[in-house]
């Protein structure tokens, strides 16, 4: 225990450290894309160091986004721990503390270093020569001694008697301090310190900002329905916010942004090495002397003086210190029209003006594509969560019974909610209250001035029963002929009905949703009360105990193309005689085409019949000739076969003559039909 205490004393004397400064969180901007902007601000005096603690997983984001401002001083640098293993880091120091060495092991590493040893007999100053162990007596271990080379000779001090051992070399002591700091950082596990070093004189205000991963902020609402037949309800909205950092938030300005700025991760924390080529020097013996032609000096302009650059607004506007830009003339950092006398920062399109605060709690603002709620004086301990009020306003809420296809006989109790709060509402769950708990609904993102239907319970007082009305293949609307192609447009009727019954004791406003037919037009009712790309909504007001009927009819125009030269004549005649508004000239042309097409069809059918008969006769002749070869040519059977062949040959000649006539007739009929249909 004495050795352990002595080790603590040994390292207690540290070099003068940079004074630490407390720069708390003043502003937080949380985005729905899973990141947050955190801004620290405070006053420091003289040279100071601010330490920020981060999870190791957040260091890449910090290294990518950290912004540091010291208008009256400068930023010397930002120091963060290496990713190298702690044992490897410890081995890099003059005194290797890896492997938990004891005091003897530490002193042996320090041989040749000058120390001051405080012992009961006084202080001894000398250079460490050796650390040894005296022989023990019996089972007792021997004493450990430290041998020092002093001005008066060699001095041996029992380590058990030493009260304090101090290194006199500041550089060696700094190495020990650095090794202890590395051990402390490693003991912190995944928590890594990032130290921002400020240099300057006097008291001044500094600020730091960075973007890191943060939980997505959420919303939830409570909707109190209006009394009786009123239309004004009350909407109360809450933002659910988490403080994921290691710093308490005390009276911070909090902005909740609904938007998705582009955000990505990049590995900047891991050391990266580049392969370099190996280049050999040429053999000196092969190097040949060169001669060079005489050149005339060119009239090159001299580099501009510092004063000239300053006059152009280049040199003195900003300077780089330790990799962090410190702006002296803050107008150079203005972005997108920030005020010239102050620095204006933007994070993902949201202006971050360090000089201004928010006006009131939960003030809604619009940042182009983004929407934000601003809350002032938010206090939230680290790693804690809170519900913060963002909306408490009267809203237009009309009670409805909403019937959607396939939802059952009973419609849903609901409301048509119009956002009259003056703020955009981010989507979230809604608890509906109507003289107590009535149900839950889900609110989508609702911009100011827009409205949505919300449903929260089944309405047991209302029945909506759909009934079928057969569809109808309607009349021909019009027909046209061009280049032998008939284009017919028909009207198809799609219709259906609903039986509505109110079994309750109050007047019900029922909204019936019906799917829209693609390409159809609504004929009855004349108009819908509301339409969406996929639905019609029809509104029916029904007193208590009443039954009503809603009928819906849509008309759809269907187009058909028919090539007359190939069409079936009966189908063409059916089209020509169909009811509807077919033009008379088109109807007459179709009837003429049907007559000619039927004549051609008859000719073609006769040709096909002759072709089949010809094939049958040729097969039969093949069979007869085979039989003639197998029988006696003078027999009665052979003579009968020969008579059959003769009759077939006569028929074949007649068939071929008729085929020639039919081919000529078909050609004439086809040409005539082609002229007719054109």
XYZ file of C-alpha atoms in Angstrom, residues 99-569:
471
model
C 0.973 -3.509 -18.163
C 0.332 -1.710 -14.808
C 4.023 -1.458 -13.692
C 4.830 -1.081 -9.985
C 7.071 1.624 -8.518
C 10.264 -0.402 -8.946
C 9.548 -1.020 -12.648
C 8.842 2.690 -13.180
C 12.075 3.777 -11.457
C 14.134 1.266 -13.433
C 12.828 2.827 -16.647
C 13.926 6.214 -15.327
C 17.612 5.296 -14.777
C 19.736 8.331 -15.495
C 16.965 10.781 -14.524
C 17.459 13.227 -11.650
C 15.008 12.964 -8.737
C 14.494 14.444 -5.286
C 13.666 11.860 -2.600
C 12.054 13.029 0.647
C 13.028 10.638 3.458
C 12.857 10.841 7.286
C 16.484 11.952 7.401
C 15.945 14.777 4.868
C 15.793 15.273 1.125
C 18.300 13.671 -1.241
C 18.868 14.964 -4.781
C 20.595 12.745 -7.273
C 20.529 10.709 -10.464
C 18.960 7.260 -10.430
C 21.746 4.700 -10.740
C 20.042 1.445 -9.785
C 17.011 -0.102 -8.139
C 17.808 -3.327 -6.286
C 16.467 -5.758 -3.705
C 18.480 -6.704 -0.560
C 18.679 -10.379 0.477
C 15.800 -11.414 2.713
C 16.032 -13.093 6.114
C 14.155 -16.359 6.403
C 10.723 -16.073 4.863
C 10.830 -12.280 4.930
C 11.404 -10.554 1.548
C 14.371 -8.288 1.212
C 14.033 -4.509 1.252
C 14.008 -2.594 -2.048
C 16.524 0.197 -2.357
C 17.131 3.118 -4.698
C 20.747 4.044 -5.409
C 21.391 7.686 -6.370
C 24.543 9.347 -7.694
C 24.780 12.638 -5.778
C 27.364 15.405 -5.616
C 28.706 13.792 -2.451
C 28.812 10.256 -3.832
C 26.505 7.294 -4.047
C 23.514 7.279 -1.672
C 21.154 4.344 -1.089
C 17.615 5.019 0.078
C 15.158 2.347 1.187
C 12.022 2.772 -0.887
C 9.932 1.852 2.136
C 11.274 4.994 3.897
C 10.720 7.340 0.949
C 7.801 9.718 1.409
C 7.990 11.482 -1.966
C 9.960 11.036 -5.189
C 9.915 13.982 -7.597
C 11.417 14.191 -11.072
C 13.273 17.439 -11.630
C 13.198 17.287 -15.444
C 10.016 19.102 -16.635
C 10.121 17.266 -19.959
C 10.106 13.871 -18.270
C 7.323 14.964 -15.943
C 5.294 16.125 -18.980
C 5.747 12.683 -20.553
C 4.381 11.066 -17.389
C 1.454 13.487 -17.345
C 0.665 12.668 -20.974
C 0.795 8.921 -20.264
C -1.567 9.382 -17.325
C -3.925 11.424 -19.523
C -3.948 8.605 -22.098
C -4.806 6.141 -19.327
C -7.601 8.396 -18.119
C -9.053 8.695 -21.629
C -8.893 4.924 -22.097
C -10.644 4.392 -18.773
C -13.492 6.514 -20.118
C -14.394 3.715 -22.566
C -16.207 5.047 -25.607
C -16.218 8.626 -24.300
C -13.563 10.717 -26.041
C -12.500 14.264 -25.099
C -12.096 16.931 -27.773
C -10.087 19.884 -26.454
C -10.438 23.263 -28.156
C -7.492 25.568 -27.414
C -8.073 29.319 -27.408
C -5.297 31.930 -27.303
C -5.782 35.575 -26.541
C -5.921 38.237 -23.857
C -8.699 39.540 -21.641
C -12.261 38.388 -21.213
C -14.147 37.629 -24.421
C -17.001 35.559 -25.797
C -16.395 32.417 -27.878
C -18.691 29.873 -29.471
C -18.501 26.387 -30.947
C -21.011 24.464 -33.038
C -21.165 20.973 -34.493
C -23.588 18.512 -36.125
C -23.903 14.995 -34.695
C -26.405 12.164 -34.773
C -29.444 12.834 -32.587
C -32.770 11.098 -31.919
C -35.580 12.211 -34.207
C -37.977 14.524 -32.402
C -41.601 13.391 -32.453
C -45.042 14.905 -31.981
C -48.290 13.835 -30.335
C -51.622 15.639 -30.166
C -54.817 15.815 -28.113
C -58.000 16.877 -29.924
C -60.991 17.977 -27.830
C -64.117 17.775 -30.004
C -66.582 20.688 -30.104
C -69.760 20.549 -28.035
C -73.049 19.743 -29.768
C -73.241 21.029 -33.323
C -70.304 23.395 -32.902
C -67.317 23.375 -35.242
C -64.543 24.734 -33.003
C -62.462 22.187 -31.120
C -59.159 22.486 -29.282
C -55.879 20.988 -30.504
C -52.980 20.593 -28.095
C -49.624 19.499 -29.531
C -46.488 18.277 -27.791
C -42.968 17.736 -29.066
C -41.101 14.747 -27.616
C -37.446 15.726 -27.336
C -34.395 13.884 -26.015
C -31.099 15.334 -24.815
C -28.595 12.729 -26.061
C -25.510 14.714 -25.032
C -23.333 14.620 -21.919
C -24.140 18.264 -21.130
C -27.163 19.608 -19.312
C -29.311 22.037 -21.245
C -30.021 25.111 -19.164
C -32.251 27.774 -20.688
C -31.225 26.846 -24.225
C -32.858 28.093 -27.402
C -34.324 24.964 -29.006
C -35.430 24.766 -32.643
C -37.316 21.704 -33.926
C -37.063 21.472 -37.717
C -39.325 19.301 -39.858
C -37.231 18.594 -42.922
C -34.637 16.242 -44.348
C -31.385 18.029 -45.205
C -28.706 15.951 -46.891
C -26.515 14.410 -44.207
C -23.862 11.730 -44.522
C -21.027 10.152 -42.549
C -17.354 10.061 -43.493
C -14.555 8.283 -41.654
C -12.200 11.103 -40.681
C -11.177 9.648 -37.300
C -9.335 6.558 -38.540
C -5.692 7.266 -39.494
C -5.142 6.802 -43.199
C -1.853 5.984 -44.909
C -1.017 6.184 -48.582
C 1.225 3.738 -50.414
C 4.228 5.576 -51.822
C 6.370 4.340 -54.683
C 10.000 3.394 -54.087
C 12.301 5.518 -56.255
C 15.981 4.613 -56.726
C 18.685 7.125 -57.426
C 20.349 6.848 -60.848
C 23.916 5.612 -60.958
C 26.207 8.621 -60.586
C 28.580 7.112 -63.146
C 25.874 7.254 -65.780
C 24.970 10.863 -65.094
C 26.120 13.059 -67.943
C 26.850 16.792 -67.633
C 24.344 19.146 -69.288
C 24.736 22.575 -70.764
C 21.976 25.158 -70.835
C 21.294 27.996 -73.228
C 21.477 31.521 -71.953
C 18.133 32.995 -70.965
C 16.953 36.562 -70.717
C 15.246 37.679 -67.485
C 11.474 38.095 -67.869
C 9.684 41.185 -66.607
C 7.598 39.407 -63.966
C 5.426 41.444 -61.566
C 6.522 41.520 -57.959
C 4.263 39.756 -55.471
C 1.781 42.164 -53.886
C 2.616 43.559 -50.506
C 0.621 42.608 -47.456
C -0.911 46.065 -47.310
C -2.114 45.756 -50.904
C -3.712 42.395 -50.205
C -5.351 43.850 -47.145
C -6.768 46.671 -49.213
C -8.278 44.080 -51.558
C -9.959 42.381 -48.577
C -7.895 39.182 -48.851
C -5.084 38.897 -46.364
C -6.420 40.439 -43.206
C -10.001 39.264 -43.356
C -9.261 35.846 -41.887
C -6.362 33.708 -40.811
C -5.998 30.013 -40.223
C -4.898 28.845 -36.785
C -4.429 25.153 -36.147
C -6.797 24.186 -38.944
C -9.717 26.310 -37.643
C -10.741 29.511 -39.403
C -10.909 32.510 -37.098
C -12.703 35.406 -38.760
C -11.534 38.897 -37.947
C -13.859 40.596 -40.408
C -17.018 38.552 -39.932
C -18.581 39.900 -43.103
C -16.423 37.406 -45.028
C -18.368 34.495 -43.541
C -21.780 35.863 -44.451
C -23.738 33.349 -46.499
C -26.801 33.954 -48.640
C -27.284 37.562 -47.664
C -26.415 37.571 -43.978
C -26.017 40.959 -42.345
C -22.731 42.625 -43.144
C -21.950 43.700 -39.598
C -22.450 40.240 -38.065
C -21.496 36.670 -38.849
C -24.441 34.637 -40.152
C -24.227 30.843 -40.191
C -26.504 28.378 -41.943
C -26.920 24.740 -41.010
C -28.879 22.692 -43.562
C -30.640 25.824 -44.765
C -31.602 27.077 -41.295
C -30.139 30.435 -40.340
C -28.181 30.384 -37.096
C -27.717 33.986 -36.040
C -25.624 34.066 -32.839
C -26.757 37.583 -31.955
C -30.533 37.077 -31.875
C -32.813 35.034 -29.658
C -36.253 33.609 -30.221
C -39.244 35.798 -29.441
C -41.625 33.413 -27.690
C -41.939 29.772 -26.761
C -43.120 27.488 -29.581
C -43.060 30.145 -32.278
C -43.597 28.509 -35.672
C -41.426 29.568 -38.579
C -40.972 28.599 -42.196
C -37.494 28.150 -43.713
C -38.354 27.536 -47.361
C -38.628 23.756 -47.694
C -38.147 23.348 -43.936
C -40.545 24.101 -41.124
C -39.480 24.804 -37.553
C -40.802 25.324 -34.039
C -38.739 27.621 -31.816
C -38.750 27.289 -28.045
C -36.809 29.478 -25.617
C -35.433 28.752 -22.164
C -35.586 24.974 -22.402
C -33.927 23.177 -19.496
C -33.299 19.454 -19.869
C -30.719 17.314 -17.994
C -28.302 15.203 -19.973
C -29.581 11.842 -21.211
C -33.123 12.907 -20.288
C -36.302 13.375 -22.338
C -39.131 15.867 -22.170
C -42.531 16.746 -23.631
C -42.608 20.366 -24.730
C -45.844 22.191 -25.705
C -45.816 23.503 -29.274
C -49.508 24.001 -30.129
C -52.578 24.942 -28.099
C -55.152 26.473 -30.421
C -58.782 26.319 -31.473
C -59.298 24.413 -34.720
C -62.134 23.774 -37.134
C -63.322 20.209 -36.378
C -66.558 18.941 -37.985
C -68.027 15.695 -36.665
C -68.534 13.084 -39.419
C -69.340 9.431 -40.004
C -66.912 8.170 -42.640
C -67.778 5.121 -44.766
C -65.005 3.619 -46.870
C -65.311 0.637 -49.180
C -64.701 -2.715 -47.468
C -64.793 -1.235 -43.940
C -67.992 -3.034 -42.874
C -71.607 -1.944 -42.396
C -70.805 0.618 -39.716
C -68.832 3.701 -40.757
C -66.100 5.254 -38.614
C -66.619 8.154 -36.276
C -64.353 10.931 -37.384
C -63.793 14.620 -37.988
C -62.786 16.846 -40.833
C -59.903 18.735 -39.195
C -58.834 22.032 -40.726
C -55.506 23.424 -39.588
C -56.286 26.952 -38.430
C -53.419 27.170 -35.922
C -51.215 29.348 -38.144
C -48.463 26.713 -37.981
C -47.621 23.615 -39.980
C -48.415 20.474 -38.019
C -45.963 17.594 -38.146
C -47.614 14.184 -38.378
C -48.177 12.120 -35.271
C -50.743 10.262 -33.145
C -53.877 12.098 -31.971
C -55.835 11.210 -28.843
C -59.455 12.313 -29.376
C -61.486 13.451 -26.363
C -65.293 13.800 -26.448
C -66.549 14.092 -22.893
C -63.806 11.597 -22.089
C -61.616 9.345 -24.190
C -63.117 8.707 -27.635
C -60.314 6.980 -29.553
C -57.013 7.436 -31.325
C -56.289 8.773 -34.795
C -53.227 9.343 -36.929
C -52.527 12.820 -38.267
C -50.370 13.183 -41.396
C -48.222 16.264 -41.975
C -50.765 19.081 -42.196
C -49.693 22.463 -43.609
C -51.409 25.582 -42.356
C -54.839 26.133 -43.936
C -55.269 22.552 -45.218
C -57.647 19.877 -43.949
C -57.782 16.103 -43.503
C -60.256 13.440 -42.465
C -59.448 11.666 -39.199
C -61.264 8.586 -37.877
C -61.011 7.336 -34.312
C -63.884 4.891 -33.513
C -66.668 2.774 -35.045
C -70.021 4.578 -35.293
C -72.550 2.040 -34.011
C -75.495 4.387 -34.675
C -75.166 4.390 -38.482
C -75.504 1.648 -41.108
C -74.197 1.966 -44.663
C -75.118 -0.987 -46.904
C -73.896 -0.913 -50.521
C -76.090 -2.550 -53.172
C -75.260 -3.473 -56.748
C -76.724 -1.898 -59.864
C -75.690 -3.833 -63.001
C -73.227 -2.082 -65.241
C -74.337 -1.340 -68.792
C -72.491 -1.485 -72.097
C -73.880 1.828 -73.244
C -74.704 3.332 -76.592
C -72.312 4.027 -79.400
C -71.228 7.618 -78.933
C -69.595 8.020 -82.328
C -67.870 6.080 -85.099
C -65.479 6.966 -87.899
C -63.883 5.269 -90.915
C -60.435 5.986 -92.249
C -58.210 3.915 -94.521
C -60.248 0.780 -93.941
C -60.165 1.034 -90.136
C -63.384 1.515 -88.171
C -63.007 3.401 -84.839
C -66.019 2.994 -82.538
C -66.423 4.866 -79.238
C -68.917 3.397 -76.789
C -70.209 4.600 -73.446
C -69.843 2.127 -70.563
C -71.962 2.830 -67.509
C -70.585 1.862 -64.053
C -73.025 2.340 -61.202
C -73.781 1.370 -57.618
C -75.882 2.408 -54.643
C -75.808 2.757 -50.844
C -78.573 2.421 -48.267
C -77.969 4.800 -45.338
C -79.697 4.483 -41.957
C -79.309 6.667 -38.854
C -80.322 4.778 -35.707
C -78.955 7.403 -33.338
C -80.519 10.363 -31.551
C -78.648 13.171 -33.279
C -78.282 14.354 -36.842
C -75.476 12.563 -38.633
C -73.346 13.862 -41.479
C -72.179 10.823 -43.428
C -69.279 10.919 -45.881
C -69.329 7.990 -48.336
C -66.055 7.240 -50.102
C -66.247 5.497 -53.497
C -63.379 4.496 -55.772
C -63.115 6.469 -59.002
C -63.076 4.574 -62.287
C -60.024 5.379 -64.353
C -60.970 7.521 -67.335
C -64.637 7.784 -66.317
C -66.728 10.897 -65.670
C -69.258 11.331 -62.907
C -72.869 11.621 -64.133
C -74.935 11.186 -60.946
C -74.782 12.933 -58.592
C -73.733 15.828 -60.786
C -70.730 16.588 -58.572
C -68.963 15.061 -55.601
C -68.486 17.021 -52.389
C -64.787 16.170 -52.446
C -62.437 14.304 -54.758
C -59.006 12.777 -54.469
C -56.948 11.175 -57.248
C -58.536 7.805 -56.352
C -61.825 8.580 -54.573
C -65.100 10.448 -54.697
C -66.555 11.622 -51.378
C -70.311 12.172 -51.168
C -71.864 13.965 -48.222
C -75.314 12.985 -46.915
C -77.034 14.612 -43.910
C -79.398 12.169 -42.176
C -81.780 13.074 -39.333
C -82.322 10.611 -36.441
C -84.332 7.508 -37.358
C -84.243 8.218 -41.096
C -83.209 6.064 -44.081
C -81.880 7.436 -47.359
C -80.376 6.120 -50.577
C -77.327 7.300 -52.514
C -76.907 6.258 -56.163
C -73.680 6.859 -58.060
C -73.296 6.542 -61.844
C -70.120 6.982 -63.895
C -69.767 6.915 -67.668
C -66.622 5.650 -69.326
C -65.756 5.989 -72.994
C -64.267 2.842 -74.543
C -62.573 2.922 -77.937
C -62.410 -0.019 -80.373
C -60.596 -0.343 -83.714
C -61.671 -2.852 -86.369
C -59.898 -3.577 -89.676
C -62.822 -4.029 -92.064
C -61.008 -6.196 -94.600
C -60.377 -8.890 -91.953
C -63.424 -8.507 -89.722
C -66.258 -11.013 -89.394
C -69.263 -9.750 -91.438
